[in-house]
Amino acid sequence: MFAISQYNQLALSGVDSIKDVEIFDTTLRDGEQTPGIALSPEDKVRIAQALDNLGVSYIEAGFAGSSDIEKQTIKQINDLGLNAQVLSLARSVHKDIDAVIDSGCDYVHTFIATSDLHMKYKLKMTPEEVKARAVDSIEYARAHGLKVQFSCEDATRTDLQFMKEVYKAVQDAGACSINVPDTVVVITPKAMTFLISELRKEISIPIAVHCHNDLGLATANTLAAIEAGATIVHTTVNGIGERTGNVALEEVAINLLANYGYECVNMSRITETSDLIQRITGVQMAVNKPLVGANAFAHSSGIHCHGVMGNALTYEPFKPEVIGAQRHIVIGKLSGAHSVEGKLEELGIKFPADHMDELMATIKKLAVAGKTVSDAELAAVADDIMWKKSEEKKECSLDELTVITGKSTTPTATVKITRADGTQVTVSDIGVGPVNAAVNAIRKAVNDAMTLEEYKLSAITGGSDSMCQVAVTLKNVQSDGAMTFGRAVGTDIVETSVAATMSAINKDFARVKKDN
Ligand code: KIV
Ligand code: ZN
């Protein structure tokens, strides 16, 4: 299932606190602070249920003191009787803690900023006042029967001695755990290891860590904290949160499983939970987002597809099924025959090996502009080739096609058609549009009595450079009243319409040959 690195095994032996790590999910609190996200009470209840199904240990359901609706929503979530511990954020002030008490939660997460910058410019309080406020909030919450996790906001810019003093004081006042937020991301993994190790010397209650991702270090910093002994990890699903977000739950969870062999949540539910959060919040993941981006298990280049088809672990760190996802072969400019064969198999299309060269040539043409060939396009092209090959030897081949069209120009088409006996005709005609002009010219070259009974154009995929399918029904190709059907796919409407018309004509000649 996993390509476990020998280096992890060598370097990580002795990191035993991993097995106690609990996920404290704050999708409903810090996640909702993502610019542009506003969750309705129904959304929040649905997400809380999904987080519980995922198996997180704590759900920070919101900030009860922020509004009556928020308080009521937290109450609704708390009343669900989930397995997870439901809690609310509160500033270190009585009125915020009262709101948590009203919500029915028995756990509160209090915080106050402890960095010089925040104390001076935001709180306008002295360090002594801040410490006293932190302790008072713990005592007040405990006196009302609440369990408490306490955070020094902006911990990573806080003087170490002062931070130790505050955390020791709140521990003595009855806090159940402390949390170390890297509020604006000023720390590297090595420094995080140092900080947590320093705190562990003084603090005996569990230590949580809350990493933001402004410098792209959230996962690395979180793992460093865990390796140093932090046992509670604040996360959000998909890494949503203030500014560039918080550490992504799925990234922490897969690292714990893949690198340390510890499953902290029900991994097979990761993809469905991520999809739900993307749908509800409207925040779509970048295609290259680890685990949950569209390309996480997509393979395009021929070499990689070949490897993956032999053994998926050649080019995947773990199988997508681990997180309830699926592998995709993506057909594009660098795809080789192996990739295309793999994709055809994935789509359930039995394609004859002796037509593979033609299929590859068509794909290369389509993908030349860096465009990927969608499943629908590949299926249509494969089907078209199989359809064309099933036709009998051609009676009429189109050797040349010229179409002139534009504003204030009468659309005019010229075709050169060679018959099976070697005779050639070159004919021009006009029409109401370029397609009409081309079909009129073909009619003149083959048989004036022929009529176009039906013409259907459909787009296979969206976009102006996408593929189209044309289906035509012709009558009287050989003046005997018979109807014949032809179709073709391509990127150019005129060329595809002409190909469909020629296909119908040749089918009609084949019919008559068979009848004789
Ligand atoms: O990032 C932060 O500092 C926070 C605190 C409220 C814990 O979200
Ligand atoms: Zn935060």
Short mmCIF file of C-alpha atoms and ligand atoms in Angstrom, two decimals:
data_model
loop_
_atom_site.label_atom_id
_atom_site.label_comp_id
_atom_site.label_asym_id
_atom_site.label_seq_id
_atom_site.Cartn_x
_atom_site.Cartn_y
_atom_site.Cartn_z
CA MET A 1 0.00 0.00 0.00
CA PHE A 2 2.85 2.41 0.83
CA ALA A 3 6.33 2.83 -0.51
CA ILE A 4 7.75 3.33 3.01
CA SER A 5 11.12 5.02 2.87
CA GLN A 6 14.00 3.24 4.55
CA TYR A 7 15.21 6.70 5.59
CA ASN A 8 12.05 7.35 7.59
CA GLN A 9 12.50 4.02 9.30
CA LEU A 10 16.10 4.85 10.12
CA ALA A 11 15.53 8.45 11.19
CA LEU A 12 12.18 8.28 12.94
CA SER A 13 12.64 5.35 15.27
CA GLY A 14 12.07 6.58 18.80
CA VAL A 15 9.43 9.16 17.80
CA ASP A 16 6.75 7.46 19.85
CA SER A 17 4.40 10.35 20.73
CA ILE A 18 2.94 10.01 17.21
CA LYS A 19 0.57 7.28 18.30
CA ASP A 20 -1.21 9.72 20.64
CA VAL A 21 -1.83 12.46 18.08
CA GLU A 22 -5.39 13.79 18.00
CA ILE A 23 -6.94 15.96 15.29
CA PHE A 24 -8.51 19.21 16.51
CA ASP A 25 -10.38 20.39 13.44
CA THR A 26 -11.09 24.10 13.06
CA THR A 27 -12.68 24.10 9.59
CA LEU A 28 -15.83 25.58 11.16
CA ARG A 29 -13.93 28.37 12.95
CA ASP A 30 -10.55 29.31 11.38
CA GLY A 31 -11.75 27.72 8.10
CA GLU A 32 -14.77 30.01 8.06
CA GLN A 33 -12.42 32.97 8.50
CA THR A 34 -11.28 32.36 4.90
CA PRO A 35 -12.01 35.55 2.95
CA GLY A 36 -15.21 34.94 0.98
CA ILE A 37 -16.58 32.01 3.01
CA ALA A 38 -19.80 32.37 5.00
CA LEU A 39 -21.42 29.16 6.20
CA SER A 40 -25.12 28.88 6.98
CA PRO A 41 -26.16 27.04 10.17
CA GLU A 42 -27.26 24.09 7.97
CA ASP A 43 -23.85 24.05 6.25
CA LYS A 44 -22.07 24.01 9.60
CA VAL A 45 -24.19 21.16 10.94
CA ARG A 46 -23.56 19.14 7.78
CA ILE A 47 -19.81 19.74 7.96
CA ALA A 48 -19.71 18.85 11.67
CA GLN A 49 -21.43 15.55 10.90
CA ALA A 50 -18.91 14.85 8.12
CA LEU A 51 -15.96 15.68 10.40
CA ASP A 52 -17.34 13.29 12.99
CA ASN A 53 -17.68 10.56 10.36
CA LEU A 54 -14.09 11.26 9.39
CA GLY A 55 -13.14 10.57 13.00
CA VAL A 56 -11.56 13.81 14.24
CA SER A 57 -11.17 14.08 18.03
CA TYR A 58 -12.20 17.75 18.44
CA ILE A 59 -14.49 19.99 16.39
CA GLU A 60 -14.03 23.72 16.96
CA ALA A 61 -17.56 24.58 15.86
CA GLY A 62 -17.20 28.37 15.81
CA PHE A 63 -16.88 31.46 17.95
CA ALA A 64 -20.00 31.51 20.18
CA GLY A 65 -19.46 35.11 21.30
CA SER A 66 -19.52 36.46 17.74
CA SER A 67 -23.33 36.40 17.29
CA ASP A 68 -26.52 34.80 18.57
CA ILE A 69 -26.87 32.75 15.37
CA GLU A 70 -23.34 31.41 15.80
CA LYS A 71 -24.10 30.49 19.43
CA GLN A 72 -27.31 28.71 18.38
CA THR A 73 -25.48 26.85 15.59
CA ILE A 74 -22.78 25.67 18.00
CA LYS A 75 -25.57 24.51 20.32
CA GLN A 76 -27.19 22.60 17.45
CA ILE A 77 -23.85 20.91 16.66
CA ASN A 78 -23.22 20.12 20.33
CA ASP A 79 -26.72 18.62 20.60
CA LEU A 80 -25.98 16.16 17.78
CA GLY A 81 -24.23 13.96 20.33
CA LEU A 82 -21.20 13.42 18.12
CA ASN A 83 -18.26 11.24 19.09
CA ALA A 84 -15.94 14.22 18.71
CA GLN A 85 -15.53 16.77 21.50
CA VAL A 86 -17.36 19.92 20.32
CA LEU A 87 -15.96 23.24 21.49
CA SER A 88 -16.00 26.97 20.80
CA LEU A 89 -13.36 29.66 20.58
CA ALA A 90 -13.51 32.53 23.10
CA ARG A 91 -11.36 35.56 23.77
CA SER A 92 -10.09 35.63 27.36
CA VAL A 93 -13.10 37.64 28.50
CA HIS A 94 -16.09 36.59 30.60
CA LYS A 95 -18.73 37.55 28.05
CA ASP A 96 -17.22 35.26 25.39
CA ILE A 97 -16.98 32.40 27.90
CA ASP A 98 -20.62 33.05 28.94
CA ALA A 99 -21.64 32.59 25.29
CA VAL A 100 -19.86 29.21 25.23
CA ILE A 101 -21.64 28.20 28.45
CA ASP A 102 -24.99 29.21 26.82
CA SER A 103 -24.16 27.07 23.78
CA GLY A 104 -24.12 24.00 26.02
CA CYS A 105 -20.52 23.09 25.14
CA ASP A 106 -18.41 21.85 28.02
CA TYR A 107 -15.11 22.73 26.34
CA VAL A 108 -13.76 26.17 25.43
CA HIS A 109 -10.67 27.31 23.56
CA THR A 110 -9.56 30.65 25.06
CA PHE A 111 -6.83 32.84 23.66
CA ILE A 112 -5.03 36.12 24.16
CA ALA A 113 -2.14 37.59 22.21
CA THR A 114 1.24 37.50 23.95
CA SER A 115 3.70 38.98 21.44
CA ASP A 116 5.06 42.46 22.18
CA LEU A 117 3.60 43.65 18.88
CA HIS A 118 0.06 42.51 19.68
CA MET A 119 0.17 43.52 23.34
CA LYS A 120 1.37 47.03 22.49
CA TYR A 121 -0.59 47.88 19.34
CA LYS A 122 -3.71 45.68 19.52
CA LEU A 123 -4.47 44.96 23.18
CA LYS A 124 -2.74 48.02 24.63
CA MET A 125 -2.00 45.93 27.72
CA THR A 126 1.15 45.18 29.70
CA PRO A 127 2.52 41.62 29.82
CA GLU A 128 1.40 41.35 33.48
CA GLU A 129 -2.15 42.37 32.54
CA VAL A 130 -2.20 39.85 29.68
CA LYS A 131 -1.01 37.02 31.91
CA ALA A 132 -3.56 37.93 34.58
CA ARG A 133 -6.35 37.99 31.96
CA ALA A 134 -5.30 34.58 30.61
CA VAL A 135 -5.36 33.05 34.11
CA ASP A 136 -8.64 34.75 35.01
CA SER A 137 -10.33 33.31 31.90
CA ILE A 138 -9.21 29.79 32.80
CA GLU A 139 -10.40 30.17 36.39
CA TYR A 140 -13.74 31.60 35.24
CA ALA A 141 -14.29 28.80 32.70
CA ARG A 142 -13.25 26.09 35.17
CA ALA A 143 -15.54 27.57 37.84
CA HIS A 144 -18.40 27.11 35.35
CA GLY A 145 -17.49 23.49 34.72
CA LEU A 146 -15.75 23.96 31.35
CA LYS A 147 -12.62 22.20 30.17
CA VAL A 148 -10.17 24.64 28.58
CA GLN A 149 -7.53 24.71 25.89
CA PHE A 150 -5.54 27.94 26.00
CA SER A 151 -3.61 29.66 23.18
CA CYS A 152 -0.96 32.37 23.32
CA GLU A 153 -1.96 34.09 20.07
CA ASP A 154 1.13 34.97 17.98
CA ALA A 155 3.12 32.52 20.12
CA THR A 156 5.93 32.24 17.60
CA ARG A 157 6.68 35.98 17.95
CA THR A 158 6.39 35.88 21.75
CA ASP A 159 9.36 36.11 24.10
CA LEU A 160 10.12 32.50 25.17
CA GLN A 161 10.43 33.23 28.90
CA PHE A 162 7.16 35.17 28.95
CA MET A 163 5.39 32.45 26.95
CA LYS A 164 6.60 29.77 29.38
CA GLU A 165 5.38 31.91 32.30
CA VAL A 166 1.92 32.32 30.77
CA TYR A 167 1.55 28.65 29.81
CA LYS A 168 2.71 27.53 33.28
CA ALA A 169 0.24 29.92 34.89
CA VAL A 170 -2.72 28.67 32.84
CA GLN A 171 -1.68 25.06 33.51
CA ASP A 172 -1.73 25.83 37.23
CA ALA A 173 -5.13 27.52 36.81
CA GLY A 174 -6.57 24.27 35.43
CA ALA A 175 -6.19 24.39 31.61
CA CYS A 176 -6.45 20.90 30.09
CA SER A 177 -4.11 21.63 27.18
CA ILE A 178 -2.17 24.52 25.70
CA ASN A 179 -2.00 25.46 22.04
CA VAL A 180 0.95 27.06 20.22
CA PRO A 181 -0.25 29.08 17.22
CA ASP A 182 2.16 30.11 14.46
CA THR A 183 -0.29 32.92 13.74
CA VAL A 184 1.49 34.63 10.85
CA VAL A 185 4.13 31.98 10.07
CA VAL A 186 7.53 33.12 11.28
CA ILE A 187 9.00 29.76 12.16
CA THR A 188 10.79 26.93 10.35
CA PRO A 189 10.47 23.22 11.18
CA LYS A 190 13.76 23.20 13.09
CA ALA A 191 12.73 26.21 15.16
CA MET A 192 9.35 24.61 15.82
CA THR A 193 11.09 21.49 17.15
CA PHE A 194 13.14 23.73 19.43
CA LEU A 195 10.10 25.66 20.69
CA ILE A 196 7.97 22.60 21.46
CA SER A 197 10.92 20.87 23.14
CA GLU A 198 11.44 23.97 25.32
CA LEU A 199 7.77 24.04 26.32
CA ARG A 200 7.80 20.33 27.06
CA LYS A 201 10.45 20.96 29.72
CA GLU A 202 7.95 23.11 31.66
CA ILE A 203 4.49 21.89 30.69
CA SER A 204 2.98 18.52 31.61
CA ILE A 205 -0.49 18.91 30.01
CA PRO A 206 -0.90 18.04 26.28
CA ILE A 207 0.54 20.56 23.82
CA ALA A 208 -1.38 21.47 20.66
CA VAL A 209 -0.02 23.21 17.58
CA HIS A 210 -1.81 25.56 15.17
CA CYS A 211 0.12 26.25 11.97
CA HIS A 212 -0.83 28.71 9.26
CA ASN A 213 0.54 28.36 5.76
CA ASP A 214 1.67 31.79 4.54
CA LEU A 215 5.13 30.47 3.63
CA GLY A 216 3.98 27.00 2.60
CA LEU A 217 5.47 25.47 5.76
CA ALA A 218 2.30 24.47 7.61
CA THR A 219 2.62 20.71 7.14
CA ALA A 220 6.36 20.63 7.76
CA ASN A 221 6.03 22.79 10.89
CA THR A 222 3.17 20.64 12.19
CA LEU A 223 5.16 17.43 11.70
CA ALA A 224 8.16 19.04 13.41
CA ALA A 225 5.94 19.93 16.38
CA ILE A 226 4.61 16.38 16.51
CA GLU A 227 8.10 14.93 16.41
CA ALA A 228 9.00 17.20 19.32
CA GLY A 229 6.05 15.97 21.38
CA ALA A 230 2.92 17.97 20.43
CA THR A 231 -0.03 15.58 20.58
CA ILE A 232 -2.96 17.75 19.41
CA VAL A 233 -2.96 19.18 15.89
CA HIS A 234 -5.22 22.02 14.75
CA THR A 235 -6.23 21.46 11.10
CA THR A 236 -8.80 22.46 8.53
CA VAL A 237 -10.10 20.33 5.68
CA ASN A 238 -8.45 21.39 2.40
CA GLY A 239 -6.26 23.80 4.38
CA ILE A 240 -8.79 26.63 4.26
CA GLY A 241 -8.46 29.42 6.84
CA GLU A 242 -7.24 32.97 7.41
CA ARG A 243 -5.25 34.35 4.42
CA THR A 244 -3.49 31.35 2.81
CA GLY A 245 -5.09 29.03 5.33
CA ASN A 246 -4.20 26.53 8.03
CA VAL A 247 -2.45 23.21 7.80
CA ALA A 248 -4.57 20.80 5.75
CA LEU A 249 -6.07 17.94 7.74
CA GLU A 250 -5.55 15.54 4.86
CA GLU A 251 -1.85 16.40 4.54
CA VAL A 252 -1.17 15.85 8.23
CA ALA A 253 -3.20 12.63 8.26
CA ILE A 254 -1.49 11.10 5.23
CA ASN A 255 1.95 12.02 6.56
CA LEU A 256 1.18 10.37 9.88
CA LEU A 257 0.04 7.24 8.08
CA ALA A 258 2.58 7.08 5.28
CA ASN A 259 5.66 8.09 7.25
CA TYR A 260 4.90 6.96 10.79
CA GLY A 261 2.29 4.21 10.22
CA TYR A 262 -0.36 5.89 12.37
CA GLU A 263 -3.95 6.34 11.12
CA CYS A 264 -5.38 9.32 13.00
CA VAL A 265 -8.71 9.53 11.08
CA ASN A 266 -10.73 7.25 8.76
CA MET A 267 -8.48 7.76 5.75
CA SER A 268 -10.93 6.30 3.22
CA ARG A 269 -13.27 9.26 3.90
CA ILE A 270 -10.71 11.97 3.09
CA THR A 271 -11.79 12.51 -0.53
CA GLU A 272 -15.53 12.63 0.12
CA THR A 273 -14.99 15.07 3.02
CA SER A 274 -12.77 17.29 0.89
CA ASP A 275 -15.33 17.24 -1.94
CA LEU A 276 -18.11 18.20 0.48
CA ILE A 277 -16.14 21.16 1.84
CA GLN A 278 -15.27 22.31 -1.71
CA ARG A 279 -18.95 22.16 -2.71
CA ILE A 280 -20.26 23.93 0.40
CA THR A 281 -17.60 26.65 0.64
CA GLY A 282 -17.15 27.15 -3.11
CA VAL A 283 -13.36 27.08 -2.56
CA GLN A 284 -12.08 24.73 -5.26
CA MET A 285 -8.69 23.09 -4.84
CA ALA A 286 -5.86 23.89 -7.24
CA VAL A 287 -5.24 20.93 -9.55
CA ASN A 288 -1.84 20.32 -7.96
CA LYS A 289 -3.04 20.43 -4.32
CA PRO A 290 -1.61 17.36 -2.54
CA LEU A 291 -4.13 14.52 -2.18
CA VAL A 292 -7.27 16.38 -3.17
CA GLY A 293 -6.32 18.36 -6.31
CA ALA A 294 -7.54 16.93 -9.63
CA ASN A 295 -4.00 15.92 -10.62
CA ALA A 296 -3.11 14.14 -7.36
CA PHE A 297 -3.54 10.73 -8.99
CA ALA A 298 -3.45 11.75 -12.66
CA HIS A 299 -0.75 10.45 -15.00
CA SER A 300 -0.09 11.76 -18.46
CA SER A 301 3.42 11.10 -19.73
CA GLY A 302 3.98 7.81 -21.51
CA ILE A 303 6.81 6.70 -19.19
CA HIS A 304 4.77 7.29 -16.04
CA CYS A 305 1.61 5.65 -17.41
CA HIS A 306 3.63 2.61 -18.44
CA GLY A 307 5.14 2.37 -14.94
CA VAL A 308 1.83 2.86 -13.14
CA MET A 309 0.11 0.25 -15.30
CA GLY A 310 2.80 -2.27 -14.29
CA ASN A 311 2.79 -1.31 -10.60
CA ALA A 312 1.08 1.87 -9.40
CA LEU A 313 3.70 2.45 -6.69
CA THR A 314 6.33 3.21 -9.36
CA TYR A 315 4.94 6.74 -9.65
CA GLU A 316 2.53 7.05 -6.71
CA PRO A 317 3.43 7.44 -3.02
CA PHE A 318 0.36 5.36 -2.10
CA LYS A 319 -2.71 3.99 -3.79
CA PRO A 320 -5.56 6.47 -4.26
CA GLU A 321 -8.04 4.03 -2.70
CA VAL A 322 -6.36 4.70 0.67
CA ILE A 323 -8.11 8.08 0.73
CA GLY A 324 -11.19 7.04 -1.28
CA ALA A 325 -9.88 8.57 -4.53
CA GLN A 326 -9.28 7.17 -8.00
CA ARG A 327 -6.38 7.15 -10.41
CA HIS A 328 -6.78 8.87 -13.80
CA ILE A 329 -4.83 8.57 -16.98
CA VAL A 330 -4.86 11.98 -18.68
CA ILE A 331 -4.26 12.03 -22.41
CA GLY A 332 -2.19 14.93 -23.69
CA LYS A 333 0.84 15.94 -25.73
CA LEU A 334 3.26 13.62 -23.91
CA SER A 335 1.02 10.57 -23.84
CA GLY A 336 2.33 7.40 -25.40
CA ALA A 337 0.48 4.38 -26.69
CA HIS A 338 0.67 2.80 -23.20
CA SER A 339 -1.22 5.74 -21.70
CA VAL A 340 -3.86 5.61 -24.41
CA GLU A 341 -4.27 1.86 -24.03
CA GLY A 342 -4.64 2.32 -20.27
CA LYS A 343 -7.21 5.03 -20.76
CA LEU A 344 -9.20 3.02 -23.29
CA GLU A 345 -9.26 0.16 -20.81
CA GLU A 346 -10.40 2.56 -18.04
CA LEU A 347 -13.24 3.72 -20.34
CA GLY A 348 -14.16 0.13 -21.26
CA ILE A 349 -13.41 0.67 -24.98
CA LYS A 350 -12.10 -2.35 -26.87
CA PHE A 351 -9.95 -0.74 -29.55
CA PRO A 352 -8.23 -2.83 -32.25
CA ALA A 353 -4.43 -2.76 -31.86
CA ASP A 354 -3.86 -2.43 -35.62
CA HIS A 355 -5.57 1.01 -35.67
CA MET A 356 -3.51 2.37 -32.78
CA ASP A 357 -1.17 4.38 -35.02
CA GLU A 358 -4.06 6.33 -36.50
CA LEU A 359 -5.53 6.96 -33.06
CA MET A 360 -2.17 8.20 -31.75
CA ALA A 361 -1.74 10.53 -34.73
CA THR A 362 -5.19 12.05 -34.15
CA ILE A 363 -4.50 12.47 -30.44
CA LYS A 364 -1.16 14.20 -31.08
CA LYS A 365 -2.90 16.59 -33.45
CA LEU A 366 -5.56 17.36 -30.87
CA ALA A 367 -3.11 17.79 -28.00
CA VAL A 368 -0.64 19.90 -29.92
CA ALA A 369 -1.72 23.14 -28.27
CA GLY A 370 -1.05 21.74 -24.79
CA LYS A 371 -4.71 20.79 -24.48
CA THR A 372 -5.62 17.57 -22.75
CA VAL A 373 -7.86 15.18 -24.63
CA SER A 374 -10.94 14.62 -22.51
CA ASP A 375 -12.48 11.19 -21.98
CA ALA A 376 -15.41 12.16 -24.20
CA GLU A 377 -13.07 13.32 -26.97
CA LEU A 378 -10.96 10.17 -26.82
CA ALA A 379 -14.06 7.98 -26.88
CA ALA A 380 -15.41 9.92 -29.89
CA VAL A 381 -12.13 9.75 -31.83
CA ALA A 382 -11.70 6.01 -31.11
CA ASP A 383 -15.28 5.36 -32.10
CA ASP A 384 -14.87 7.40 -35.29
CA ILE A 385 -11.78 5.44 -36.34
CA MET A 386 -13.51 2.13 -35.67
CA TRP A 387 -16.54 3.36 -37.62
CA LYS A 388 -14.45 4.48 -40.60
CA LYS A 389 -12.50 1.22 -40.64
CA SER A 390 -15.73 -0.73 -40.68
CA GLU A 391 -16.64 0.95 -43.99
CA GLU A 392 -15.86 -0.94 -47.17
CA LYS A 393 -13.29 0.24 -49.67
CA LYS A 394 -14.09 3.81 -50.64
CA GLU A 395 -15.85 4.53 -53.94
CA CYS A 396 -15.20 8.28 -53.66
CA SER A 397 -12.21 9.91 -52.01
CA LEU A 398 -11.97 13.59 -51.32
CA ASP A 399 -8.56 14.75 -52.50
CA GLU A 400 -8.95 18.50 -52.11
CA LEU A 401 -11.25 20.89 -50.31
CA THR A 402 -11.06 24.67 -50.46
CA VAL A 403 -13.61 26.90 -48.78
CA ILE A 404 -13.71 30.68 -49.07
CA THR A 405 -15.91 32.56 -46.67
CA GLY A 406 -16.00 35.86 -44.80
CA LYS A 407 -17.95 39.09 -44.41
CA SER A 408 -19.42 40.42 -47.70
CA THR A 409 -18.20 37.24 -49.48
CA THR A 410 -20.46 34.55 -50.88
CA PRO A 411 -19.30 31.28 -49.30
CA THR A 412 -17.73 29.20 -52.06
CA ALA A 413 -16.30 25.67 -51.94
CA THR A 414 -14.20 23.68 -54.40
CA VAL A 415 -13.78 19.90 -54.08
CA LYS A 416 -11.69 17.41 -56.02
CA ILE A 417 -13.08 13.88 -55.87
CA THR A 418 -11.49 10.70 -57.26
CA ARG A 419 -13.69 7.69 -58.03
CA ALA A 420 -12.59 4.08 -57.53
CA ASP A 421 -12.10 3.71 -61.32
CA GLY A 422 -9.59 6.59 -61.28
CA THR A 423 -11.78 9.32 -62.79
CA GLN A 424 -11.47 12.71 -61.13
CA VAL A 425 -13.81 15.68 -60.95
CA THR A 426 -13.18 19.14 -59.61
CA VAL A 427 -16.30 21.18 -58.86
CA SER A 428 -17.14 24.49 -57.17
CA ASP A 429 -20.42 25.71 -55.72
CA ILE A 430 -21.74 28.38 -53.43
CA GLY A 431 -23.98 28.13 -50.37
CA VAL A 432 -25.58 30.11 -47.56
CA GLY A 433 -22.59 29.24 -45.39
CA PRO A 434 -19.27 27.38 -45.72
CA VAL A 435 -20.77 23.98 -44.77
CA ASN A 436 -23.64 24.41 -47.21
CA ALA A 437 -21.23 25.46 -49.98
CA ALA A 438 -19.01 22.39 -49.37
CA VAL A 439 -21.95 19.96 -49.33
CA ASN A 440 -23.35 21.58 -52.51
CA ALA A 441 -20.00 21.14 -54.26
CA ILE A 442 -19.80 17.45 -53.21
CA ARG A 443 -23.38 16.94 -54.43
CA LYS A 444 -22.49 18.40 -57.85
CA ALA A 445 -19.42 16.15 -58.04
CA VAL A 446 -21.22 12.95 -57.03
CA ASN A 447 -24.87 13.25 -58.06
CA ASP A 448 -27.05 16.36 -58.44
CA ALA A 449 -30.11 14.37 -57.34
CA MET A 450 -28.60 13.74 -53.90
CA THR A 451 -30.25 15.67 -51.02
CA LEU A 452 -29.19 16.41 -47.48
CA GLU A 453 -32.16 15.21 -45.41
CA GLU A 454 -30.77 15.82 -41.94
CA TYR A 455 -27.72 17.53 -40.45
CA LYS A 456 -26.86 17.37 -36.76
CA LEU A 457 -23.92 19.15 -35.16
CA SER A 458 -23.05 18.55 -31.52
CA ALA A 459 -20.16 19.68 -29.33
CA ILE A 460 -18.37 16.82 -27.59
CA THR A 461 -16.75 19.03 -24.99
CA GLY A 462 -17.04 22.73 -24.12
CA GLY A 463 -14.80 25.54 -25.37
CA SER A 464 -14.15 27.07 -28.75
CA ASP A 465 -11.26 24.64 -29.45
CA SER A 466 -13.26 21.57 -28.50
CA MET A 467 -14.29 18.66 -30.68
CA CYS A 468 -17.56 18.37 -32.51
CA GLN A 469 -19.53 15.53 -34.00
CA VAL A 470 -21.50 15.85 -37.24
CA ALA A 471 -24.15 13.33 -38.32
CA VAL A 472 -25.77 13.59 -41.76
CA THR A 473 -28.52 11.69 -43.55
CA LEU A 474 -28.36 11.78 -47.37
CA LYS A 475 -31.02 10.66 -49.85
CA ASN A 476 -30.64 9.62 -53.46
CA VAL A 477 -26.86 9.29 -53.51
CA GLN A 478 -27.45 6.94 -56.45
CA SER A 479 -30.90 8.23 -57.52
CA ASP A 480 -32.72 5.21 -56.05
CA GLY A 481 -34.49 7.00 -53.18
CA ALA A 482 -32.37 5.26 -50.48
CA MET A 483 -31.35 7.09 -47.33
CA THR A 484 -27.80 6.76 -45.95
CA PHE A 485 -26.28 7.90 -42.70
CA GLY A 486 -22.75 9.13 -42.07
CA ARG A 487 -20.90 10.74 -39.20
CA ALA A 488 -17.51 12.09 -38.26
CA VAL A 489 -15.74 13.84 -35.40
CA GLY A 490 -13.13 16.57 -35.58
CA THR A 491 -12.20 20.04 -34.44
CA ASP A 492 -13.16 21.96 -37.60
CA ILE A 493 -16.89 22.14 -38.32
CA VAL A 494 -16.53 22.42 -42.12
CA GLU A 495 -13.98 19.60 -42.43
CA THR A 496 -15.99 17.39 -40.06
CA SER A 497 -19.22 18.07 -41.99
CA VAL A 498 -17.49 17.16 -45.25
CA ALA A 499 -16.04 13.98 -43.67
CA ALA A 500 -19.52 12.95 -42.48
CA THR A 501 -20.98 13.58 -45.96
CA MET A 502 -18.23 11.53 -47.67
CA SER A 503 -18.75 8.75 -45.12
CA ALA A 504 -22.49 8.60 -45.98
CA ILE A 505 -21.75 8.61 -49.73
CA ASN A 506 -19.27 5.72 -49.45
CA LYS A 507 -21.65 3.76 -47.24
CA ASP A 508 -24.32 4.10 -49.91
CA PHE A 509 -22.00 2.82 -52.64
CA ALA A 510 -21.02 -0.09 -50.37
CA ARG A 511 -24.71 -0.91 -49.84
CA VAL A 512 -25.39 -1.13 -53.57
CA LYS A 513 -22.24 -3.24 -54.14
CA LYS A 514 -23.37 -5.66 -51.42
CA ASP A 515 -26.93 -5.86 -52.89
CA ASN A 516 -25.51 -6.87 -56.29
O1 KIV B 1 -3.99 31.77 14.23
C1 KIV B 1 -4.25 31.98 15.43
O2 KIV B 1 -3.46 32.50 16.20
C2 KIV B 1 -5.58 31.59 15.90
C3 KIV B 1 -5.82 31.63 17.38
C4 KIV B 1 -7.17 32.14 17.69
C5 KIV B 1 -5.57 30.28 17.95
O3 KIV B 1 -6.40 31.16 15.12
ZN ZN B 2 -5.48 30.61 13.21
#
